[in-house]
PDB file of C-alpha atoms in Angstrom:
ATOM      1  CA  UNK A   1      91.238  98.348 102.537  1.00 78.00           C
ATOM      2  CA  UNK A   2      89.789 101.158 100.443  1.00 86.00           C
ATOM      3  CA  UNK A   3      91.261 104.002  98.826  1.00 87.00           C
ATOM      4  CA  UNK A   4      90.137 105.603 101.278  1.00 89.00           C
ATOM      5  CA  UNK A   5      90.883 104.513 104.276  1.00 91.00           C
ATOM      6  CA  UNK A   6      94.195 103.622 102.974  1.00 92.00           C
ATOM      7  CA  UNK A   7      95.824 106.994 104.926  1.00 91.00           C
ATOM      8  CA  UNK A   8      94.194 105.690 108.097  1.00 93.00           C
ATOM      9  CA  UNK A   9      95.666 101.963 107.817  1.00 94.00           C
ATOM     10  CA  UNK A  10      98.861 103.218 107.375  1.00 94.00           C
ATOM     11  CA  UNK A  11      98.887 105.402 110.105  1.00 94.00           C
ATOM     12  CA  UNK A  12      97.429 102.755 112.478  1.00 95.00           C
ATOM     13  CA  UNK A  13      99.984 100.180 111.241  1.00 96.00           C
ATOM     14  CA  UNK A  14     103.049 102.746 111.759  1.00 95.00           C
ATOM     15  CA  UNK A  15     102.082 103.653 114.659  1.00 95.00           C
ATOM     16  CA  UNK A  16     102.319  99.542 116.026  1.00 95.00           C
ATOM     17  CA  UNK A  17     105.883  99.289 114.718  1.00 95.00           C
ATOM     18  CA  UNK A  18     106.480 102.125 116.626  1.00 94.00           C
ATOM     19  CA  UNK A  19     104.699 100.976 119.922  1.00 95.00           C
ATOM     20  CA  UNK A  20     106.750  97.535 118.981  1.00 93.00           C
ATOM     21  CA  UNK A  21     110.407  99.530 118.487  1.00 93.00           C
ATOM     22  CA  UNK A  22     109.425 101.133 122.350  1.00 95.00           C
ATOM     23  CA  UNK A  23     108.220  98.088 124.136  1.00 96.00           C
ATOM     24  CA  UNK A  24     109.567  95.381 122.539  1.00 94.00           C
ATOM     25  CA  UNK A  25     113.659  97.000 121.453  1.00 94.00           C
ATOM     26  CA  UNK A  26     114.992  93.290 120.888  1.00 96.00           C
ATOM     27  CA  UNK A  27     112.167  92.740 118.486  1.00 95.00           C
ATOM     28  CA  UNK A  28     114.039  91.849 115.279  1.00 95.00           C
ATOM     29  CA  UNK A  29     111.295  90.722 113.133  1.00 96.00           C
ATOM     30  CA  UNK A  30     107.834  91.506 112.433  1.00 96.00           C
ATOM     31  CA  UNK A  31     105.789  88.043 111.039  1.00 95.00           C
ATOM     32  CA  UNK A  32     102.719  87.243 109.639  1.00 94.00           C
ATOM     33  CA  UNK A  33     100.415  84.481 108.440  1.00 92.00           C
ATOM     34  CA  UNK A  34      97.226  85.540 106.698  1.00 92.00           C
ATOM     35  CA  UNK A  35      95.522  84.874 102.745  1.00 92.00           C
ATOM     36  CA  UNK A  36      94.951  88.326 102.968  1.00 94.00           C
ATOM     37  CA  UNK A  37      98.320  88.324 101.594  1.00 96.00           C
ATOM     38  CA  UNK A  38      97.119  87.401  98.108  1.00 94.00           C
ATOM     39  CA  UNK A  39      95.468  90.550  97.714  1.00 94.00           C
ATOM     40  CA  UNK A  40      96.881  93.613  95.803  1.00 95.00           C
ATOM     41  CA  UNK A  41      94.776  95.983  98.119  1.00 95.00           C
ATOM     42  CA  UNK A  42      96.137  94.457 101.514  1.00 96.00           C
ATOM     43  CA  UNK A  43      99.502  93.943 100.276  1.00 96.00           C
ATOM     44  CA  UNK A  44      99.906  97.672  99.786  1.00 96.00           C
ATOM     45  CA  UNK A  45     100.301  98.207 103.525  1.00 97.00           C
ATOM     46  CA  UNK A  46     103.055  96.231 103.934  1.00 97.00           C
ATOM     47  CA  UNK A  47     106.702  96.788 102.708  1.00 97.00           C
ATOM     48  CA  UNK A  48     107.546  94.906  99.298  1.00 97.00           C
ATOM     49  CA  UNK A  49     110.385  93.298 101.140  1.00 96.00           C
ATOM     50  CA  UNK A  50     107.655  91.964 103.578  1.00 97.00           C
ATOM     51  CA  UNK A  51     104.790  90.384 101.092  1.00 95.00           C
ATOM     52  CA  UNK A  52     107.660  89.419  98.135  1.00 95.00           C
ATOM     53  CA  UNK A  53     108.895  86.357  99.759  1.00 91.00           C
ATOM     54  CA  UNK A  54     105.432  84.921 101.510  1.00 95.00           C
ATOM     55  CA  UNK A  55     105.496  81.372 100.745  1.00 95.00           C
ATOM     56  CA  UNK A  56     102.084  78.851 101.457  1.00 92.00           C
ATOM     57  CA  UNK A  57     102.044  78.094 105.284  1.00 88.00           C
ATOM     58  CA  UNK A  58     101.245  74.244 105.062  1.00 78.00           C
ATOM     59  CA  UNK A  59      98.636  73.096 107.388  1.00 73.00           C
ATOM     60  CA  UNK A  60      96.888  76.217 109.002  1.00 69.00           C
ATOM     61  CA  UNK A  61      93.632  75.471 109.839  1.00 70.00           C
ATOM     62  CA  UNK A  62      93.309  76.432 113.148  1.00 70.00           C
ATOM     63  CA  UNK A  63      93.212  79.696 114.091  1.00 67.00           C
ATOM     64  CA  UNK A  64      93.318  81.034 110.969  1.00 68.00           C
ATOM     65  CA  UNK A  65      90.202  82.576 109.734  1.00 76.00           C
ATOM     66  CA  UNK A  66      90.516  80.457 106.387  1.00 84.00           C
ATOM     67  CA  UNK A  67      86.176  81.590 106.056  1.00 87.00           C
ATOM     68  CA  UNK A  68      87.073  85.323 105.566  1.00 89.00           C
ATOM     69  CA  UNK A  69      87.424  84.864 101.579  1.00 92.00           C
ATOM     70  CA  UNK A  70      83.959  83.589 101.336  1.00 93.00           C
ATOM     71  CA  UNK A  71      82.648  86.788 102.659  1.00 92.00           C
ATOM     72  CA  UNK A  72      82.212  90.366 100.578  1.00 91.00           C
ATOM     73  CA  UNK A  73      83.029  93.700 102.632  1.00 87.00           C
ATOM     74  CA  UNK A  74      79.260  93.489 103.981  1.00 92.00           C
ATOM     75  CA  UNK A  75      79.379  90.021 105.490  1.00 92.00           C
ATOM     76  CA  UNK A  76      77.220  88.578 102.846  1.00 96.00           C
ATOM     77  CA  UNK A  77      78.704  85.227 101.222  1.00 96.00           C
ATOM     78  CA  UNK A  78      80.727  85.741  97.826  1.00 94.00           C
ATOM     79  CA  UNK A  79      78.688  83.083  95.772  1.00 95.00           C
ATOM     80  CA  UNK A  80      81.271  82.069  93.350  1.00 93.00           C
ATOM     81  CA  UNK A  81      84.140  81.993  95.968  1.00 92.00           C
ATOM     82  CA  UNK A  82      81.787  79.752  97.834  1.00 94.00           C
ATOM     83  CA  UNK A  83      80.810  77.600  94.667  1.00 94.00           C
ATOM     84  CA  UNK A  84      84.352  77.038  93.449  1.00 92.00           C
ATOM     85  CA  UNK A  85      85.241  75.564  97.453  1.00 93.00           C
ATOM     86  CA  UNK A  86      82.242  73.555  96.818  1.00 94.00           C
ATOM     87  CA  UNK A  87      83.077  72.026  93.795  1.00 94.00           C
ATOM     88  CA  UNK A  88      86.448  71.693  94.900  1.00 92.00           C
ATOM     89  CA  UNK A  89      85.594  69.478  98.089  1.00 92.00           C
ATOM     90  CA  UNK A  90      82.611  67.369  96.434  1.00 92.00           C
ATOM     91  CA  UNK A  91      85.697  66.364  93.866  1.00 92.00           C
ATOM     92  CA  UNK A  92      87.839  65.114  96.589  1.00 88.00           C
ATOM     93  CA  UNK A  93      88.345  61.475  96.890  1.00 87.00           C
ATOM     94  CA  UNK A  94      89.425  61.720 100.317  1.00 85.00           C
ATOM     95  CA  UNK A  95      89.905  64.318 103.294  1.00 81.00           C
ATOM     96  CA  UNK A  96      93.255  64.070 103.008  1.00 79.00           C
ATOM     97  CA  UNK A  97      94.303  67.459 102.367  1.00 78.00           C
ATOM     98  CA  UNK A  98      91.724  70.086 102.852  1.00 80.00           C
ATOM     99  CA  UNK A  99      94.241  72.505 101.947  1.00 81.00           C
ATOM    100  CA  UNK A 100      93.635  72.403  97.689  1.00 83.00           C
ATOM    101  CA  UNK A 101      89.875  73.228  98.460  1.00 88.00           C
ATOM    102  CA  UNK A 102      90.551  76.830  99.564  1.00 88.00           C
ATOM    103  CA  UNK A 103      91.085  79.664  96.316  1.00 88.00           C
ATOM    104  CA  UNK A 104      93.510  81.209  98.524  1.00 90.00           C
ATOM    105  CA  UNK A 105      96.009  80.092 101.325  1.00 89.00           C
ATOM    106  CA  UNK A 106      97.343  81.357 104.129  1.00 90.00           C
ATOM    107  CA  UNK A 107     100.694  82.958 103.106  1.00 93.00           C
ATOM    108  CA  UNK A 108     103.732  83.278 105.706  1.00 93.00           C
ATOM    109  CA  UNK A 109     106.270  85.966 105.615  1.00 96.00           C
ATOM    110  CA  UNK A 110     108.713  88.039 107.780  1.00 97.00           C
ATOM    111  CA  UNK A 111     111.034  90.779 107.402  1.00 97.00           C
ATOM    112  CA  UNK A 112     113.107  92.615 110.053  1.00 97.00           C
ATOM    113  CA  UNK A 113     111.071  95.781 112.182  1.00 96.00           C
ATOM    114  CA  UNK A 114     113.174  98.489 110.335  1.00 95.00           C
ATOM    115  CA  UNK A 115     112.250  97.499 107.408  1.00 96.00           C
ATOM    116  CA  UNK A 116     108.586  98.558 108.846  1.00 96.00           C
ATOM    117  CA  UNK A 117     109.608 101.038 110.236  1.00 94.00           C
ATOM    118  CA  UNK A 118     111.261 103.195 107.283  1.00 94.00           C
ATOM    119  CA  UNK A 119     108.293 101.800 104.646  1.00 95.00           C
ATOM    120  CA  UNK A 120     105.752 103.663 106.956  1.00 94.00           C
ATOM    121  CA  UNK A 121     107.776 106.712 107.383  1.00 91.00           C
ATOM    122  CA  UNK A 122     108.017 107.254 103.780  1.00 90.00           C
ATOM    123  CA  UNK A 123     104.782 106.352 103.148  1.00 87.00           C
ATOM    124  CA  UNK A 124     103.522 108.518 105.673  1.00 81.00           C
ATOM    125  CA  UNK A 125     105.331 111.860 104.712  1.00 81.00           C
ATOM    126  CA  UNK A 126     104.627 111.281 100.842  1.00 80.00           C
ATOM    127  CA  UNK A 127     100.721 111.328 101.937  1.00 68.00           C
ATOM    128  CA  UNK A 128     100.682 114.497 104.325  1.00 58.00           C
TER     129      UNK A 128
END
């Protein structure tokens, strides 16, 4: 998600929509669930319209890699990330909801493929 490699994301991402618009043509909508969503540097990839109206997917646990925000770029654990969960879960009174222990949730959000399609194009031919 560096500055980077920001060019290369984009590129890799445009070129899915597209591979969806050829295989898929009654594809309507692209979705996603991730808490990758709550940050400014992944959000960038996506259309506005896309990450504007992601709203907290209730009960994802499985399948979703929840752990990731724990972890720095290098796999090493983020201490405070990790102390913060801690604290959070040794002041539960109950495992009731496991949700309010994590800093950041899984987000859901959707918006139709053109939408895609027409943020990477522009994106694309501002950059080269």
């Amino acid at each position: 998600m560096s500055d980077e490699r920001m060019g290369l994301r984009l590129s890799e991402l445009a070129a899915l929509v597209a591979h969806v618009r050829a295989e898929q043509p009654s594809a309507r909508q692209i979705a996603g669930v991730s808490w990758l969503y709550h940050l400014p540097t992944y959000k960038r990839l996506f259309p506005p319209p896309y990450t504007a109206h992601a709203m907290v997917a209730s009960n994802r646990f499985r399948n979703m890699p929840l752990w990731g925000q724990f972890l720095n770029r290098h796999g090493g654990v983020r201490k405070s990330a990790a102390a913060a969960f801690l604290q959070r879960v040794d002041s539960q009174a109950s495992a009731d909801n496991p949700a309010q222990c994590f800093p950041l949730l899984p987000l859901a959000t959707s918006a139709p493929v053109d939408v895609f399609h027409d943020f990477y194009q522009s994106q694309l031919a501002t950059r080269f």
